[in-house]
mmCIF file of C-alpha atoms in Angstrom:
data_model
loop_
_atom_site.group_PDB
_atom_site.id
_atom_site.type_symbol
_atom_site.label_atom_id
_atom_site.label_comp_id
_atom_site.label_asym_id
_atom_site.label_seq_id
_atom_site.Cartn_x
_atom_site.Cartn_y
_atom_site.Cartn_z
ATOM 1 C CA UNK L 1 -5.286 -13.937 3.158
ATOM 2 C CA UNK L 2 -8.487 -14.993 1.406
ATOM 3 C CA UNK L 3 -8.363 -16.947 -1.801
ATOM 4 C CA UNK L 4 -11.094 -17.496 -4.374
ATOM 5 C CA UNK L 5 -12.861 -20.365 -6.055
ATOM 6 C CA UNK L 6 -15.254 -19.842 -8.958
ATOM 7 C CA UNK L 7 -18.480 -21.567 -9.919
ATOM 8 C CA UNK L 8 -20.719 -20.451 -12.780
ATOM 9 C CA UNK L 9 -19.411 -16.905 -12.610
ATOM 10 C CA UNK L 10 -19.736 -16.685 -8.822
ATOM 11 C CA UNK L 11 -16.659 -15.860 -6.758
ATOM 12 C CA UNK L 12 -16.399 -17.882 -3.552
ATOM 13 C CA UNK L 13 -13.984 -16.458 -0.976
ATOM 14 C CA UNK L 14 -12.244 -18.911 1.322
ATOM 15 C CA UNK L 15 -9.414 -18.844 3.829
ATOM 16 C CA UNK L 16 -6.870 -21.339 5.125
ATOM 17 C CA UNK L 17 -7.088 -21.175 8.922
ATOM 18 C CA UNK L 18 -4.181 -23.476 9.715
ATOM 19 C CA UNK L 19 -3.177 -27.064 10.292
ATOM 20 C CA UNK L 20 -1.573 -27.736 6.896
ATOM 21 C CA UNK L 21 -0.787 -31.433 6.547
ATOM 22 C CA UNK L 22 -3.686 -32.458 8.768
ATOM 23 C CA UNK L 23 -6.986 -34.041 7.786
ATOM 24 C CA UNK L 24 -8.837 -31.666 5.426
ATOM 25 C CA UNK L 25 -11.852 -30.014 7.072
ATOM 26 C CA UNK L 26 -14.162 -27.529 5.352
ATOM 27 C CA UNK L 27 -16.291 -25.247 7.547
ATOM 28 C CA UNK L 28 -19.678 -24.044 6.234
ATOM 29 C CA UNK L 29 -21.261 -21.122 8.134
ATOM 30 C CA UNK L 30 -24.926 -20.238 8.388
ATOM 31 C CA UNK L 31 -27.511 -17.847 6.969
ATOM 32 C CA UNK L 32 -26.113 -14.551 5.702
ATOM 33 C CA UNK L 33 -23.083 -14.946 7.946
ATOM 34 C CA UNK L 34 -19.456 -14.660 6.939
ATOM 35 C CA UNK L 35 -16.678 -17.164 7.614
ATOM 36 C CA UNK L 36 -15.394 -14.792 10.294
ATOM 37 C CA UNK L 37 -18.141 -16.047 12.610
ATOM 38 C CA UNK L 38 -16.213 -19.261 13.131
ATOM 39 C CA UNK L 39 -14.579 -18.433 16.504
ATOM 40 C CA UNK L 40 -10.782 -18.490 16.609
ATOM 41 C CA UNK L 41 -11.000 -20.625 19.735
ATOM 42 C CA UNK L 42 -12.935 -23.347 17.929
ATOM 43 C CA UNK L 43 -10.578 -23.244 14.936
ATOM 44 C CA UNK L 44 -7.600 -23.563 17.285
ATOM 45 C CA UNK L 45 -9.173 -26.601 18.952
ATOM 46 C CA UNK L 46 -9.736 -28.234 15.553
ATOM 47 C CA UNK L 47 -6.183 -27.533 14.388
ATOM 48 C CA UNK L 48 -4.840 -28.882 17.678
ATOM 49 C CA UNK L 49 -6.679 -32.142 16.983
ATOM 50 C CA UNK L 50 -5.017 -32.629 13.635
ATOM 51 C CA UNK L 51 -7.328 -30.939 11.150
ATOM 52 C CA UNK L 52 -6.316 -28.688 8.264
ATOM 53 C CA UNK L 53 -9.102 -26.121 8.554
ATOM 54 C CA UNK L 54 -10.510 -24.013 5.730
ATOM 55 C CA UNK L 55 -13.618 -21.822 5.949
ATOM 56 C CA UNK L 56 -15.463 -20.151 3.088
ATOM 57 C CA UNK L 57 -18.169 -17.558 2.523
ATOM 58 C CA UNK L 58 -21.282 -18.860 0.842
ATOM 59 C CA UNK L 59 -22.562 -16.849 -2.114
ATOM 60 C CA UNK L 60 -24.451 -13.790 -0.885
ATOM 61 C CA UNK L 61 -22.339 -13.664 2.284
ATOM 62 C CA UNK L 62 -19.008 -12.237 3.398
ATOM 63 C CA UNK L 63 -16.510 -11.584 0.615
ATOM 64 C CA UNK L 64 -18.148 -13.903 -1.902
ATOM 65 C CA UNK L 65 -20.291 -12.617 -4.767
ATOM 66 C CA UNK L 66 -23.515 -10.918 -3.714
ATOM 67 C CA UNK L 67 -26.121 -11.247 -6.412
ATOM 68 C CA UNK L 68 -28.061 -8.245 -7.754
ATOM 69 C CA UNK L 69 -30.960 -7.136 -5.586
ATOM 70 C CA UNK L 70 -34.422 -8.293 -6.564
ATOM 71 C CA UNK L 71 -37.811 -7.750 -4.980
ATOM 72 C CA UNK L 72 -37.251 -9.852 -1.899
ATOM 73 C CA UNK L 73 -39.336 -9.947 1.259
ATOM 74 C CA UNK L 74 -38.144 -10.991 4.696
ATOM 75 C CA UNK L 75 -35.745 -13.960 4.810
ATOM 76 C CA UNK L 76 -38.268 -16.325 6.306
ATOM 77 C CA UNK L 77 -41.032 -15.290 3.927
ATOM 78 C CA UNK L 78 -38.765 -16.805 1.258
ATOM 79 C CA UNK L 79 -39.786 -20.236 2.556
ATOM 80 C CA UNK L 80 -43.319 -19.612 1.322
ATOM 81 C CA UNK L 81 -42.530 -17.878 -1.953
ATOM 82 C CA UNK L 82 -43.518 -19.498 -5.226
ATOM 83 C CA UNK L 83 -41.549 -17.145 -7.495
ATOM 84 C CA UNK L 84 -38.401 -18.502 -9.174
ATOM 85 C CA UNK L 85 -35.407 -18.437 -6.807
ATOM 86 C CA UNK L 86 -32.206 -16.552 -7.634
ATOM 87 C CA UNK L 87 -30.299 -19.852 -7.559
ATOM 88 C CA UNK L 88 -30.806 -23.431 -6.467
ATOM 89 C CA UNK L 89 -29.740 -25.340 -3.386
ATOM 90 C CA UNK L 90 -27.665 -27.455 -5.774
ATOM 91 C CA UNK L 91 -25.715 -24.283 -6.618
ATOM 92 C CA UNK L 92 -24.922 -23.760 -2.924
ATOM 93 C CA UNK L 93 -23.684 -27.342 -2.636
ATOM 94 C CA UNK L 94 -21.606 -27.020 -5.790
ATOM 95 C CA UNK L 95 -19.998 -23.836 -4.442
ATOM 96 C CA UNK L 96 -18.524 -25.921 -1.613
ATOM 97 C CA UNK L 97 -17.139 -28.430 -4.109
ATOM 98 C CA UNK L 98 -15.595 -25.559 -6.089
ATOM 99 C CA UNK L 99 -13.659 -24.669 -2.939
ATOM 100 C CA UNK L 100 -12.484 -28.280 -2.574
ATOM 101 C CA UNK L 101 -11.355 -28.198 -6.201
ATOM 102 C CA UNK L 102 -9.460 -24.919 -5.700
ATOM 103 C CA UNK L 103 -7.700 -26.436 -2.694
ATOM 104 C CA UNK L 104 -6.840 -29.626 -4.562
ATOM 105 C CA UNK L 105 -8.732 -31.663 -1.955
ATOM 106 C CA UNK L 106 -10.136 -34.851 -3.432
ATOM 107 C CA UNK L 107 -12.131 -35.558 -0.273
ATOM 108 C CA UNK L 108 -12.708 -33.625 2.949
ATOM 109 C CA UNK L 109 -14.533 -33.685 6.246
ATOM 110 C CA UNK L 110 -17.474 -31.243 6.290
ATOM 111 C CA UNK L 111 -18.682 -29.302 9.320
ATOM 112 C CA UNK L 112 -21.727 -27.106 8.735
ATOM 113 C CA UNK L 113 -23.461 -24.880 11.278
ATOM 114 C CA UNK L 114 -27.111 -23.753 10.989
ATOM 115 C CA UNK L 115 -27.867 -23.147 7.277
ATOM 116 C CA UNK L 116 -24.305 -24.322 6.668
ATOM 117 C CA UNK L 117 -25.302 -27.685 8.118
ATOM 118 C CA UNK L 118 -28.149 -27.864 5.628
ATOM 119 C CA UNK L 119 -25.753 -27.113 2.759
ATOM 120 C CA UNK L 120 -23.259 -29.691 4.042
ATOM 121 C CA UNK L 121 -25.985 -32.346 4.034
ATOM 122 C CA UNK L 122 -26.680 -31.563 0.403
ATOM 123 C CA UNK L 123 -23.010 -31.752 -0.540
ATOM 124 C CA UNK L 124 -22.911 -35.228 1.020
ATOM 125 C CA UNK L 125 -25.991 -36.249 -1.000
ATOM 126 C CA UNK L 126 -24.935 -34.663 -4.293
ATOM 127 C CA UNK L 127 -21.192 -35.368 -4.130
ATOM 128 C CA UNK L 128 -20.723 -38.407 -1.872
ATOM 129 C CA UNK L 129 -17.304 -39.165 -3.350
ATOM 130 C CA UNK L 130 -15.972 -35.827 -2.001
ATOM 131 C CA UNK L 131 -17.065 -36.246 1.627
ATOM 132 C CA UNK L 132 -15.071 -38.144 4.261
ATOM 133 C CA UNK L 133 -17.443 -37.368 7.117
ATOM 134 C CA UNK L 134 -20.381 -35.045 7.706
ATOM 135 C CA UNK L 135 -21.031 -33.060 10.895
ATOM 136 C CA UNK L 136 -24.038 -30.781 11.265
ATOM 137 C CA UNK L 137 -24.616 -28.385 14.121
ATOM 138 C CA UNK L 138 -27.933 -26.648 14.868
ATOM 139 C CA UNK L 139 -29.336 -27.494 11.427
ATOM 140 C CA UNK L 140 -32.649 -28.531 9.900
ATOM 141 C CA UNK L 141 -33.091 -31.626 7.710
ATOM 142 C CA UNK L 142 -32.418 -31.082 4.012
ATOM 143 C CA UNK L 143 -35.614 -33.021 3.264
ATOM 144 C CA UNK L 144 -37.734 -30.276 4.861
ATOM 145 C CA UNK L 145 -39.206 -27.885 2.318
ATOM 146 C CA UNK L 146 -41.365 -24.784 2.446
ATOM 147 C CA UNK L 147 -43.882 -24.787 5.296
ATOM 148 C CA UNK L 148 -42.510 -28.035 6.704
ATOM 149 C CA UNK L 149 -39.420 -26.121 7.883
ATOM 150 C CA UNK L 150 -41.585 -23.990 10.180
ATOM 151 C CA UNK L 151 -42.208 -26.831 12.601
ATOM 152 C CA UNK L 152 -38.530 -26.722 13.567
ATOM 153 C CA UNK L 153 -38.342 -22.958 14.112
ATOM 154 C CA UNK L 154 -38.987 -21.037 17.326
ATOM 155 C CA UNK L 155 -40.994 -18.053 16.166
ATOM 156 C CA UNK L 156 -40.218 -15.919 19.227
ATOM 157 C CA UNK L 157 -36.567 -15.715 18.231
ATOM 158 C CA UNK L 158 -37.481 -14.857 14.642
ATOM 159 C CA UNK L 159 -39.614 -11.961 15.875
ATOM 160 C CA UNK L 160 -36.734 -10.703 18.012
ATOM 161 C CA UNK L 161 -34.431 -10.808 14.971
ATOM 162 C CA UNK L 162 -36.943 -8.854 12.900
ATOM 163 C CA UNK L 163 -36.915 -6.078 15.505
ATOM 164 C CA UNK L 164 -33.133 -5.548 15.392
ATOM 165 C CA UNK L 165 -32.242 -2.099 14.073
ATOM 166 C CA UNK L 166 -28.796 -0.584 14.588
ATOM 167 C CA UNK L 167 -26.951 2.149 12.676
ATOM 168 C CA UNK L 168 -24.336 1.134 10.121
ATOM 169 C CA UNK L 169 -21.417 2.377 12.178
ATOM 170 C CA UNK L 170 -18.634 0.461 13.958
ATOM 171 C CA UNK L 171 -20.545 0.826 17.234
ATOM 172 C CA UNK L 172 -23.802 -0.133 15.542
ATOM 173 C CA UNK L 173 -22.256 -3.214 13.986
ATOM 174 C CA UNK L 174 -20.986 -4.368 17.374
ATOM 175 C CA UNK L 175 -24.368 -3.698 18.973
ATOM 176 C CA UNK L 176 -26.104 -5.656 16.201
ATOM 177 C CA UNK L 177 -23.726 -8.621 16.554
ATOM 178 C CA UNK L 178 -24.106 -8.642 20.337
ATOM 179 C CA UNK L 179 -27.891 -8.535 20.060
ATOM 180 C CA UNK L 180 -27.866 -11.379 17.535
ATOM 181 C CA UNK L 181 -25.523 -13.480 19.690
ATOM 182 C CA UNK L 182 -27.744 -12.972 22.734
ATOM 183 C CA UNK L 183 -30.821 -14.044 20.795
ATOM 184 C CA UNK L 184 -28.959 -17.161 19.635
ATOM 185 C CA UNK L 185 -27.590 -18.056 23.064
ATOM 186 C CA UNK L 186 -29.331 -20.554 25.309
ATOM 187 C CA UNK L 187 -31.598 -18.940 27.938
ATOM 188 C CA UNK L 188 -29.510 -17.745 30.860
ATOM 189 C CA UNK L 189 -26.233 -18.362 29.013
ATOM 190 C CA UNK L 190 -23.727 -15.510 29.303
ATOM 191 C CA UNK L 191 -22.314 -14.093 26.082
ATOM 192 C CA UNK L 192 -18.763 -12.801 26.385
ATOM 193 C CA UNK L 193 -18.593 -9.418 24.671
ATOM 194 C CA UNK L 194 -14.907 -10.066 23.917
ATOM 195 C CA UNK L 195 -15.854 -13.110 21.832
ATOM 196 C CA UNK L 196 -18.360 -11.135 19.787
ATOM 197 C CA UNK L 197 -16.024 -8.160 19.405
ATOM 198 C CA UNK L 198 -13.424 -10.584 17.982
ATOM 199 C CA UNK L 199 -15.873 -11.620 15.240
ATOM 200 C CA UNK L 200 -16.921 -8.044 14.462
ATOM 201 C CA UNK L 201 -13.315 -6.801 14.344
ATOM 202 C CA UNK L 202 -12.386 -9.539 11.861
ATOM 203 C CA UNK L 203 -15.306 -8.543 9.658
ATOM 204 C CA UNK L 204 -14.456 -4.846 9.903
ATOM 205 C CA UNK L 205 -10.877 -5.546 8.814
ATOM 206 C CA UNK L 206 -12.290 -7.075 5.623
ATOM 207 C CA UNK L 207 -15.132 -4.559 5.179
ATOM 208 C CA UNK L 208 -17.788 -7.212 5.820
ATOM 209 C CA UNK L 209 -20.911 -7.109 7.976
ATOM 210 C CA UNK L 210 -23.188 -10.045 8.725
ATOM 211 C CA UNK L 211 -26.949 -9.924 9.448
ATOM 212 C CA UNK L 212 -27.608 -6.687 7.521
ATOM 213 C CA UNK L 213 -28.412 -7.862 3.997
ATOM 214 C CA UNK L 214 -31.912 -9.313 4.331
ATOM 215 C CA UNK L 215 -32.308 -9.620 0.576
ATOM 216 C CA UNK L 216 -29.230 -11.841 0.416
ATOM 217 C CA UNK L 217 -30.584 -13.930 3.294
ATOM 218 C CA UNK L 218 -33.878 -14.278 1.443
ATOM 219 C CA UNK L 219 -32.061 -15.527 -1.644
ATOM 220 C CA UNK L 220 -30.179 -18.129 0.402
ATOM 221 C CA UNK L 221 -33.321 -19.372 2.150
ATOM 222 C CA UNK L 222 -35.284 -19.346 -1.103
ATOM 223 C CA UNK L 223 -32.851 -21.713 -2.859
ATOM 224 C CA UNK L 224 -34.859 -24.857 -3.655
ATOM 225 C CA UNK L 225 -33.503 -28.412 -3.416
ATOM 226 C CA UNK L 226 -34.268 -30.893 -6.174
ATOM 227 C CA UNK L 227 -31.885 -33.634 -5.100
ATOM 228 C CA UNK L 228 -32.084 -36.852 -3.159
ATOM 229 C CA UNK L 229 -33.177 -37.569 0.415
ATOM 230 C CA UNK L 230 -31.114 -37.705 3.590
ATOM 231 C CA UNK L 231 -31.306 -41.488 3.395
ATOM 232 C CA UNK L 232 -28.911 -41.264 0.417
ATOM 233 C CA UNK L 233 -26.046 -40.015 2.605
ATOM 234 C CA UNK L 234 -23.289 -42.607 2.894
ATOM 235 C CA UNK L 235 -20.657 -40.597 4.776
ATOM 236 C CA UNK L 236 -20.242 -41.260 8.515
ATOM 237 C CA UNK L 237 -22.428 -38.587 10.072
ATOM 238 C CA UNK L 238 -22.563 -36.742 13.402
ATOM 239 C CA UNK L 239 -25.519 -34.545 14.357
ATOM 240 C CA UNK L 240 -24.890 -31.952 17.089
ATOM 241 C CA UNK L 241 -27.577 -29.784 18.676
ATOM 242 C CA UNK L 242 -27.968 -27.795 21.867
ATOM 243 C CA UNK L 243 -30.917 -28.554 24.102
ATOM 244 C CA UNK L 244 -31.241 -24.811 24.736
ATOM 245 C CA UNK L 245 -31.187 -23.735 21.077
ATOM 246 C CA UNK L 246 -33.609 -20.788 20.966
ATOM 247 C CA UNK L 247 -33.885 -20.803 17.174
ATOM 248 C CA UNK L 248 -34.232 -24.463 16.133
ATOM 249 C CA UNK L 249 -35.991 -27.203 18.039
ATOM 250 C CA UNK L 250 -34.084 -30.366 18.964
ATOM 251 C CA UNK L 251 -36.575 -32.302 16.834
ATOM 252 C CA UNK L 252 -34.662 -31.010 13.787
ATOM 253 C CA UNK L 253 -31.527 -32.851 14.906
ATOM 254 C CA UNK L 254 -33.479 -35.962 15.846
ATOM 255 C CA UNK L 255 -35.064 -36.080 12.389
ATOM 256 C CA UNK L 256 -31.691 -35.712 10.646
ATOM 257 C CA UNK L 257 -30.172 -38.494 12.744
ATOM 258 C CA UNK L 258 -33.176 -40.749 12.143
ATOM 259 C CA UNK L 259 -33.026 -40.263 8.376
ATOM 260 C CA UNK L 260 -29.266 -40.633 7.759
ATOM 261 C CA UNK L 261 -28.144 -44.277 7.908
ATOM 262 C CA UNK L 262 -25.863 -44.881 10.880
ATOM 263 C CA UNK L 263 -25.834 -41.238 12.021
ATOM 264 C CA UNK L 264 -24.980 -40.478 15.639
ATOM 265 C CA UNK L 265 -26.880 -37.791 17.533
ATOM 266 C CA UNK L 266 -25.480 -35.793 20.433
ATOM 267 C CA UNK L 267 -27.659 -33.259 22.199
ATOM 268 C CA UNK L 268 -25.630 -30.957 24.440
ATOM 269 C CA UNK L 269 -27.462 -29.844 27.601
ATOM 270 C CA UNK L 270 -27.913 -26.110 28.007
ATOM 271 C CA UNK L 271 -26.216 -25.220 24.724
ATOM 272 C CA UNK L 272 -27.761 -22.689 22.332
ATOM 273 C CA UNK L 273 -27.357 -21.775 18.672
ATOM 274 C CA UNK L 274 -24.342 -19.517 19.195
ATOM 275 C CA UNK L 275 -20.936 -21.255 19.328
ATOM 276 C CA UNK L 276 -19.912 -20.204 22.836
ATOM 277 C CA UNK L 277 -16.467 -20.894 24.271
ATOM 278 C CA UNK L 278 -17.505 -23.702 26.595
ATOM 279 C CA UNK L 279 -18.583 -26.028 23.748
ATOM 280 C CA UNK L 280 -15.609 -25.607 21.436
ATOM 281 C CA UNK L 281 -13.384 -28.331 22.885
ATOM 282 C CA UNK L 282 -16.354 -30.703 22.985
ATOM 283 C CA UNK L 283 -17.183 -30.062 19.351
ATOM 284 C CA UNK L 284 -13.558 -30.535 18.323
ATOM 285 C CA UNK L 285 -13.346 -33.792 20.266
ATOM 286 C CA UNK L 286 -16.497 -35.055 18.581
ATOM 287 C CA UNK L 287 -15.184 -34.265 15.097
ATOM 288 C CA UNK L 288 -11.864 -35.965 15.865
ATOM 289 C CA UNK L 289 -13.627 -39.087 17.124
ATOM 290 C CA UNK L 290 -15.818 -39.185 14.016
ATOM 291 C CA UNK L 291 -12.834 -38.741 11.694
ATOM 292 C CA UNK L 292 -10.825 -41.456 13.446
ATOM 293 C CA UNK L 293 -13.708 -43.889 13.346
ATOM 294 C CA UNK L 294 -14.291 -43.171 9.662
ATOM 295 C CA UNK L 295 -10.610 -43.785 8.931
ATOM 296 C CA UNK L 296 -10.771 -47.123 10.750
ATOM 297 C CA UNK L 297 -13.841 -48.168 8.796
ATOM 298 C CA UNK L 298 -12.232 -47.136 5.524
ATOM 299 C CA UNK L 299 -9.091 -49.138 6.360
ATOM 300 C CA UNK L 300 -11.199 -52.184 7.148
ATOM 301 C CA UNK L 301 -13.162 -51.757 3.919
ATOM 302 C CA UNK L 302 -9.971 -51.405 1.887
ATOM 303 C CA UNK L 303 -8.486 -54.510 3.520
ATOM 304 C CA UNK L 304 -11.676 -56.468 2.852
ATOM 305 C CA UNK L 305 -11.544 -55.389 -0.797
ATOM 306 C CA UNK L 306 -7.920 -56.544 -1.042
ATOM 307 C CA UNK L 307 -8.808 -59.932 0.415
ATOM 308 C CA UNK L 308 -11.689 -60.298 -2.023
ATOM 309 C CA UNK L 309 -9.349 -59.469 -4.909
ATOM 310 C CA UNK L 310 -6.806 -62.052 -3.732
ATOM 311 C CA UNK L 311 -9.542 -64.656 -3.339
ATOM 312 C CA UNK L 312 -10.868 -63.934 -6.837
ATOM 313 C CA UNK L 313 -7.386 -64.281 -8.313
ATOM 314 C CA UNK L 314 -6.800 -67.540 -6.489
ATOM 315 C CA UNK L 315 -10.095 -68.903 -7.762
ATOM 316 C CA UNK L 316 -9.108 -68.066 -11.330
ATOM 317 C CA UNK L 317 -5.756 -69.877 -11.133
ATOM 318 C CA UNK L 318 -5.715 -73.124 -13.192
ATOM 319 C CA UNK L 319 -5.593 -76.212 -11.041
ATOM 320 C CA UNK L 320 -2.659 -78.643 -11.498
ATOM 321 C CA UNK L 321 -3.465 -82.228 -12.575
ATOM 322 C CA UNK L 322 -3.378 -84.589 -9.630
ATOM 323 C CA UNK L 323 -3.886 -81.768 -7.172
ATOM 324 C CA UNK L 324 -6.824 -83.652 -5.662
#
């Protein structure tokens, strides 16, 4: 059952997907897409590796608050717009923290995919004390603004998205989701209709449809960032990207990894933008390795701090006469 967090009058829907008692992990999905697009198979892999998994709907997606319609153009035209945005990128980052607060999680691992990866980066910059580790998948750098984002995009895929038109019926929703998944898959990569039907059925059960509300997508893309650079991220960071991503060039991942201190980059051969079944175990393994390494580093840092405290106390002790 979904629960709700609230931030500045916005309702943020989130759902506990299992693994209570494990390491807290918050999933952040991409542009105009509901939390139901996190595949059950990937969630199961993450739970199996000791994570307590929660996913949420960003504002203007899924069951979260959709803002009133304005005069919005296409989603990607929002990158070029100079008119005031409906909300800021800081608002999107703070929505994630509102979910952490509602869960009672002081700190959590973040895993963001596509636009969700961009938002997760900004949470790590804006709220470093709340982030244990950061993992981005198929994302652009948060430093990129306006036209500079275009160098990472593959325009052919954007044109294919713009041409998608399917009736708002159960069959039309499935056809739309299948078409979107095939655009997002790596060239030559088979998309299992069962996997996509699973996502669509979950949305239908909650009266949600992704990819249809272009005005909402425009508002999300148009949110402007006024915060710090990627170099300000202190959380241990993993950058994942598929070499066959038909939407975002691998250079996006390389630039993120180059900008974040100590970040590790993994490019997966033949993998696209869609989270297909054959990458789920690999992604879960990577997140577990990152979390374990971060825990080791934190333990070492805590131990070093304890030793420094003991040394400081010893230095402050009065020396006994004749001790020399």
